[in-house]
Coordinates of C-alpha atoms in Angstrom, one line a residue:
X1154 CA 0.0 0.0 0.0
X1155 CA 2.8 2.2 0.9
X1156 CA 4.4 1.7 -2.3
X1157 CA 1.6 2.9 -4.1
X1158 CA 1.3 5.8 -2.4
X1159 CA 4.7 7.0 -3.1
X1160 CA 5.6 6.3 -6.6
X1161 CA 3.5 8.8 -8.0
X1162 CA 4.8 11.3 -5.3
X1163 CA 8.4 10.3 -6.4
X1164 CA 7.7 10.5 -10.4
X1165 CA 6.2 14.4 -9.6
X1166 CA 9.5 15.0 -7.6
X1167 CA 11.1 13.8 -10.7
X1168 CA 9.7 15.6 -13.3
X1169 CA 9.9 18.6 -11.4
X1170 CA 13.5 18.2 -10.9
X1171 CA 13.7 17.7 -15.0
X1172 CA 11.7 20.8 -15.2
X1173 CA 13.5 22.9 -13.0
X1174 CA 17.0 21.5 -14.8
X1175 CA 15.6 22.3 -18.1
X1176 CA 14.8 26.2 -16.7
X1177 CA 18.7 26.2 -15.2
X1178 CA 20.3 24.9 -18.3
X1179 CA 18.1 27.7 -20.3
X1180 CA 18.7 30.6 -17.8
X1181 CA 22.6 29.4 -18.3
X1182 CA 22.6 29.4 -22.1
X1183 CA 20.5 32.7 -22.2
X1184 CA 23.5 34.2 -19.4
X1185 CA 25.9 32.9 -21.3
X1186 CA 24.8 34.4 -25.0
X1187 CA 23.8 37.5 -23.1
X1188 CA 27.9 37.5 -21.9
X1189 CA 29.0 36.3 -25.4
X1190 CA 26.8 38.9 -27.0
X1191 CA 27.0 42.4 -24.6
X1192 CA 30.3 41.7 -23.1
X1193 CA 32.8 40.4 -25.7
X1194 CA 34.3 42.5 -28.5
X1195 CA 33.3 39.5 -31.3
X1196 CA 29.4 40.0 -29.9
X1197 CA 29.5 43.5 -29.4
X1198 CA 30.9 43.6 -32.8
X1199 CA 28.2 41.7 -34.1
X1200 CA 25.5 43.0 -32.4
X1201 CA 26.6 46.5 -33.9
X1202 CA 26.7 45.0 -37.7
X1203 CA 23.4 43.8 -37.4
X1204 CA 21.6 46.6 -36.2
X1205 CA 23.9 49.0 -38.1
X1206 CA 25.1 50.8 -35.2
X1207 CA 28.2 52.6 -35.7
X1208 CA 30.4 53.7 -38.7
X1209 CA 29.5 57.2 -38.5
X1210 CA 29.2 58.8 -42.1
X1211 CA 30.3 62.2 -42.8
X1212 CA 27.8 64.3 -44.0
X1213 CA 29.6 65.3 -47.1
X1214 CA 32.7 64.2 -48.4
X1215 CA 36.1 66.4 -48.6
X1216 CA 39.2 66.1 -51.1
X1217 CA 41.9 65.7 -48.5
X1218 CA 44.0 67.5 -51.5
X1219 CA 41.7 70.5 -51.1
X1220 CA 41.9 72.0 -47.6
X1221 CA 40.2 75.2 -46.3
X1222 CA 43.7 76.7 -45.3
X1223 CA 45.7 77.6 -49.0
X1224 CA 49.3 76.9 -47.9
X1225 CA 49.4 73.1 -46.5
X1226 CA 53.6 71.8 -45.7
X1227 CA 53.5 68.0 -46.0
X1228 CA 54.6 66.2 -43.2
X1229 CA 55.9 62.5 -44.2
X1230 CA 55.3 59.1 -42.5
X1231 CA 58.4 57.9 -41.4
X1232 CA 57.2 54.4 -39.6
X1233 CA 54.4 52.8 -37.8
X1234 CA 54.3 51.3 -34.0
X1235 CA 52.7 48.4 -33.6
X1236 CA 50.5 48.3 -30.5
X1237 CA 51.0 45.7 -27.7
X1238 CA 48.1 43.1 -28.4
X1239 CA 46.0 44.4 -26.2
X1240 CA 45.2 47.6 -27.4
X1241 CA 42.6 47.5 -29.7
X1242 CA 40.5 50.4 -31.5
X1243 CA 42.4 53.1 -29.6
X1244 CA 40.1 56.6 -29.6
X1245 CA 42.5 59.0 -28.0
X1246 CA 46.1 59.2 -27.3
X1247 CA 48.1 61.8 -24.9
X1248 CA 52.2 62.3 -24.2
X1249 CA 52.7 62.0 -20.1
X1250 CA 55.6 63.8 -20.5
X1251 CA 56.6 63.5 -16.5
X1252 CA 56.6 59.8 -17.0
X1253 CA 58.0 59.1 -20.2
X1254 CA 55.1 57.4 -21.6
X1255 CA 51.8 57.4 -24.0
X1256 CA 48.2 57.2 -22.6
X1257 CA 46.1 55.9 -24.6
X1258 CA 42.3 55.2 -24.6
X1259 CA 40.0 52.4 -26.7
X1260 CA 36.6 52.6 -27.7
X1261 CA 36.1 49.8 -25.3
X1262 CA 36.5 52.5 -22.4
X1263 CA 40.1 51.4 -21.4
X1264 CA 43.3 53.5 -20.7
X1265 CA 46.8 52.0 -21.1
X1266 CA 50.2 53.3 -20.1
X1267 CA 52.6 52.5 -22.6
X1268 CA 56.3 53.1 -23.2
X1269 CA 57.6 55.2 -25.9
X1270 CA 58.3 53.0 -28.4
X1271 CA 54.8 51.0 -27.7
X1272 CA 57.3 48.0 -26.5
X1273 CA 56.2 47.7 -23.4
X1274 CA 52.9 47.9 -21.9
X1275 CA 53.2 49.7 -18.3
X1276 CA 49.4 49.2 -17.3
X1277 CA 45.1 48.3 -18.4
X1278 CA 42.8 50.0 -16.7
X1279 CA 38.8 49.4 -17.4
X1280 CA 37.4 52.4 -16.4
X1281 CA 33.6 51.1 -16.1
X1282 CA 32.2 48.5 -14.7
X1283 CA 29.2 48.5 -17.2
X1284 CA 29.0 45.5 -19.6
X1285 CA 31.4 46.2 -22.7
X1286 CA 28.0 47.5 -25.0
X1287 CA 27.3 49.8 -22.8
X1288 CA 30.5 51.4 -22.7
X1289 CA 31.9 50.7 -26.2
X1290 CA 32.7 54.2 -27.5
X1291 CA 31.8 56.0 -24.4
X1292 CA 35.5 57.5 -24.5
X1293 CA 37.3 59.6 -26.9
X1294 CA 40.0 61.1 -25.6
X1295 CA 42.3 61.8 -22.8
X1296 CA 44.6 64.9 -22.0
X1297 CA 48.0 63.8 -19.8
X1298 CA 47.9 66.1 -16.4
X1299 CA 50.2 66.6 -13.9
X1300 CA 48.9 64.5 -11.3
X1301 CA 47.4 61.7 -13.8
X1302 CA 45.2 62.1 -16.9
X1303 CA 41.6 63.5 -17.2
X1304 CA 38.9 61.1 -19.9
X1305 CA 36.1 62.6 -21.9
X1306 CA 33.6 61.4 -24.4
X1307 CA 29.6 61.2 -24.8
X1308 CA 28.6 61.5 -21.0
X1309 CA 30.1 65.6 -21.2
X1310 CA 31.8 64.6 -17.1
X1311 CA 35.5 65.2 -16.9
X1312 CA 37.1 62.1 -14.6
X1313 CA 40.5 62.3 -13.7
X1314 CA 42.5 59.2 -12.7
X1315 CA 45.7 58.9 -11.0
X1316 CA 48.4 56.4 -10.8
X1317 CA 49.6 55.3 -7.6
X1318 CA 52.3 52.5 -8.2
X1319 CA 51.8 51.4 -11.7
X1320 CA 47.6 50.9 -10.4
X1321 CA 45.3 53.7 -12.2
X1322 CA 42.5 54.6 -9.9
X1323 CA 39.6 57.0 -10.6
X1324 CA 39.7 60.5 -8.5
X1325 CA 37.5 63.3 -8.6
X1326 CA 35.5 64.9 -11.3
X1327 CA 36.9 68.6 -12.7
X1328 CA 34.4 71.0 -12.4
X1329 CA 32.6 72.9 -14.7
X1330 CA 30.8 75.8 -14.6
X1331 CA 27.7 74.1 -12.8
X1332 CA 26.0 73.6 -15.6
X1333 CA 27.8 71.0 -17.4
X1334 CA 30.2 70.9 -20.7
X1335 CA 29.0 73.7 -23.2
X1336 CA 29.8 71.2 -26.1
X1337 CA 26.6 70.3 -28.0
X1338 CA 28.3 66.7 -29.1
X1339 CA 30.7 64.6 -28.2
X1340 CA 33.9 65.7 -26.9
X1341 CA 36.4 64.4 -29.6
X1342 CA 39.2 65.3 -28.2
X1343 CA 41.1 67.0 -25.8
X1344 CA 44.5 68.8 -24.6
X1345 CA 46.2 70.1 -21.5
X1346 CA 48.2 73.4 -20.9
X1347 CA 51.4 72.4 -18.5
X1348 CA 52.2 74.4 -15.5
X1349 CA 48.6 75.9 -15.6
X1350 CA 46.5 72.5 -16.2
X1351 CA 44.7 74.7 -18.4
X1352 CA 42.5 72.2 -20.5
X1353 CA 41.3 72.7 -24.3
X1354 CA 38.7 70.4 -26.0
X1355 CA 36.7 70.3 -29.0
X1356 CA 33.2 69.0 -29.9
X1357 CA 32.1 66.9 -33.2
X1358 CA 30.5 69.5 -34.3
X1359 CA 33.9 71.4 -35.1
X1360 CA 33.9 74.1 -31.8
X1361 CA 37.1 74.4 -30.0
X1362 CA 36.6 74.9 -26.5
X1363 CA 39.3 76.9 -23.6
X1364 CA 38.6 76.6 -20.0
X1365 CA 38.6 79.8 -18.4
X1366 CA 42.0 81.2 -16.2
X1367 CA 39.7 80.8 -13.4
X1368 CA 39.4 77.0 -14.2
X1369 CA 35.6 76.9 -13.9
X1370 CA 33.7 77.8 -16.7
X1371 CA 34.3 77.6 -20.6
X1372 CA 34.8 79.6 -23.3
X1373 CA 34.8 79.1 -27.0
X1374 CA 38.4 79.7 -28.9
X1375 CA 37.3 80.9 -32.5
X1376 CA 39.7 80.1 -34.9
X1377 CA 41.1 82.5 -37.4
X1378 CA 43.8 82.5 -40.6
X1379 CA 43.9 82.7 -44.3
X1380 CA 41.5 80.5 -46.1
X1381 CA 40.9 80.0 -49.7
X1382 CA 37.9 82.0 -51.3
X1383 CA 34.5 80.7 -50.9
X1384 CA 36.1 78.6 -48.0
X1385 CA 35.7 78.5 -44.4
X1386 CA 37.1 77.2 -41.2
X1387 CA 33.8 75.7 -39.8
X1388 CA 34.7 72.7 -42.9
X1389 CA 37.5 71.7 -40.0
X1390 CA 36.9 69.1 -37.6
X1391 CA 39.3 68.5 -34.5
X1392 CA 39.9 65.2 -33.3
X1393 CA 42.9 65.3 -31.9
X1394 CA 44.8 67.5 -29.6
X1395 CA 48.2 68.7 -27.8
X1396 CA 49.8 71.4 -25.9
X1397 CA 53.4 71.0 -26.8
X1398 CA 56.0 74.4 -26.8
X1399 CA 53.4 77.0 -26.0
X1400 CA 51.0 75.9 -29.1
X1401 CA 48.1 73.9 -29.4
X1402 CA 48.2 71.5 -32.4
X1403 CA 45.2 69.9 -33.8
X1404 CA 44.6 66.8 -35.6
X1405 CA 41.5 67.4 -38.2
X1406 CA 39.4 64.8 -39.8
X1407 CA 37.6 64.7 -43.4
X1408 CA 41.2 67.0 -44.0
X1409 CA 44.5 65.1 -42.4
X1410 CA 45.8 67.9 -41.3
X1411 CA 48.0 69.4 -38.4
X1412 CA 46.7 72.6 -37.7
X1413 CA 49.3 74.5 -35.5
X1414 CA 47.3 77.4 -33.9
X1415 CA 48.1 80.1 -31.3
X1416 CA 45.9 78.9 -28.0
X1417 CA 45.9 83.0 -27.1
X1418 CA 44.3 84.0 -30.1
X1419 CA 42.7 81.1 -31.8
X1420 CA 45.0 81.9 -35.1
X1421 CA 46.3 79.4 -37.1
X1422 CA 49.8 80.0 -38.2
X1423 CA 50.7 76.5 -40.0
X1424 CA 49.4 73.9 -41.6
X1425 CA 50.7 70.4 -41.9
X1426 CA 49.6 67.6 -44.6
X1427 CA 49.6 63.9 -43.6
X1428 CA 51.2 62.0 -46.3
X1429 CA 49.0 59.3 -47.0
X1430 CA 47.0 58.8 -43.7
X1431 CA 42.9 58.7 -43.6
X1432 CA 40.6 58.1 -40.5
X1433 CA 42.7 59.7 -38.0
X1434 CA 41.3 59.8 -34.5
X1435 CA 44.1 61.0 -32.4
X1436 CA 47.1 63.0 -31.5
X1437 CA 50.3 63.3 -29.8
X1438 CA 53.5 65.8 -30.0
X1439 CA 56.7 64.3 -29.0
X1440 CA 59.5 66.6 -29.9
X1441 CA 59.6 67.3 -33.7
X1442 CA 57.1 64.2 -34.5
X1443 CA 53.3 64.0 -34.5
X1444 CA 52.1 60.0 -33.3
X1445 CA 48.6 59.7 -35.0
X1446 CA 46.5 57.0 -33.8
X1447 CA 44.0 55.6 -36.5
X1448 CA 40.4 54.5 -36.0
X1449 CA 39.1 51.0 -37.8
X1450 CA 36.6 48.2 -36.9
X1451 CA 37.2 45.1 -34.6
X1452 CA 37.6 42.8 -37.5
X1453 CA 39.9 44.8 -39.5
X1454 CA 43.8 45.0 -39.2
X1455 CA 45.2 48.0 -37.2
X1456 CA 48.1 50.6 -39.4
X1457 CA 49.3 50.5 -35.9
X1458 CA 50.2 53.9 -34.4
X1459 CA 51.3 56.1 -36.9
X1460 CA 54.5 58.5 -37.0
X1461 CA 54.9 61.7 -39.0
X1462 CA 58.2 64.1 -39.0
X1463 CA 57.2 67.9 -38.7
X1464 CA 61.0 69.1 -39.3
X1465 CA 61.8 67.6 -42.1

């Protein structure tokens, strides 16, 4: 009698148990595509081909030949760095000057240290805690301080992180002038006065920005020079910047140019050419020589960091 009574009690047990098995292995394999899918560069990447996120196009299309500013002085490539294999789809690039060393930033919201020559890689740092869709291309840039480095990108906050024994660690926000970043976009990219910790940034809609001598507070920095007729300025787009021997230099896109311009009054006074280099992204002076990073996608090959002489 007993055994009657239990068997059917032990057969719902069972089939419970193969229910609830069935529901873990699914809740597993959904977790585990969910990982594969918003936390992996490959899934990222191919979450972003098929909804056609990404790939910004211009909204017109320039001759790189045919620059707003009438005298360009071509600046040739004299060799390429290849990355350590880590770095991939770097977005911004700064010379730390007190430490003998690149920063550089990804599109997957990372900042390495790196040595000169790229042959060494000094430190990673993920600087968000967010699943890797989330933060892919949340950071475009990052400006080399005295006491660390300051990131900037879509969120229009200004983070500064310091290094404390070869371990980057996020410290406080700059301020602003209460009210946020005046840029209407993006911040593309960004530079940093030395002594003064003055910082400069531009938007992606082509503004260049100053911070105030105050240091709370920004104002725009309207650029100025001879331009060809019909012509104008506002056809410049800035993604890359540096501070480097009391001038600012900016990297342009659509143009690959080097725009050397007084930070005082916003004039340019050269004009550099890029020989052979398209879909720059960002910009570094080290002495006489301009190190360029290029942007591509995950599945393409990177030109590795590219180096141009501005004395020859």
């Amino acid at each position: 009698m007993s055994e009657k009574i239990h068997r059917p009690v032990f057969r719902l047990e069972t089939a419970n148990a193969r229910k609830l098995g069935i529901v873990g292995l699914t809740v597993t394999a959904l977790i585990a595509s969910g990982h594969v899918l918003f936390n992996t560069r490959t899934g990222v990447h191919a979450v972003f081909e098929i909804f056609g996120i990404g790939g910004d196009t211009p909204e017109w299309v320039a001759s790189p030949e045919d620059p707003p500013v009438p005298v360009v002085q071509t600046a040739a490539l004299t060799r390429s760095l290849t990355y350590p294999g880590e770095i991939l789809q770097p977005s911004g690039l700064a010379w730390d000057a007190s430490a003998d060393q690149f920063l550089i930033v990804t599109d997957q919201a990372e900042l390495f240290a790196v040595s000169r020559h790229l042959d060494k890689l000094l430190s990673r740092t993920t600087m968000s805690r967010a699943p890797l869709i989330a933060r892919q291309g949340s950071v475009e840039t990052v400006a080399a301080l005295e006491s660390g480095a300051v990131v900037a990108g879509r969120d229009h906050s200004l983070p500064t992180w310091q290094a404390t024994d070869g371990v980057w660690r996020r410290g406080e926000t700059l301020r602003t002038d209460g009210s946020g970043l005046p840029m209407s976009g993006d911040v593309t990219s960004m530079a940093s006065e030395p002594g003064t910790g003055r910082l400069f940034a531009a938007d992606e809609d082509g503004a260049l920005w100053r911070q105030a001598q105050s240091g709370s507070g920004w104002e725009p920095l309207v650029l100025s020079g001879e331009v060809r007729e019909r012509r104008t300025l506002d056809e410049y787009r800035i993604v890359g910047l540096e501070y480097s021997a009391g001038r600012l230099y900016a990297l342009t896109a659509h143009y690959p140019n080097i725009l050397v311009i007084d930070p005082a009054s916003g004039r340019i006074e050269q004009a550099f050419a890029l020989d052979g280099l398209q879909d720059q992204s960002g910009l570094a002076i080290v002495g006489g020589e301009a190190f360029v990073t290029v942007d591509h996608e995950y599945d393409e090959p990177s030109p590795g960091l590219m180096v141009f002489d501005l004395e020859g």
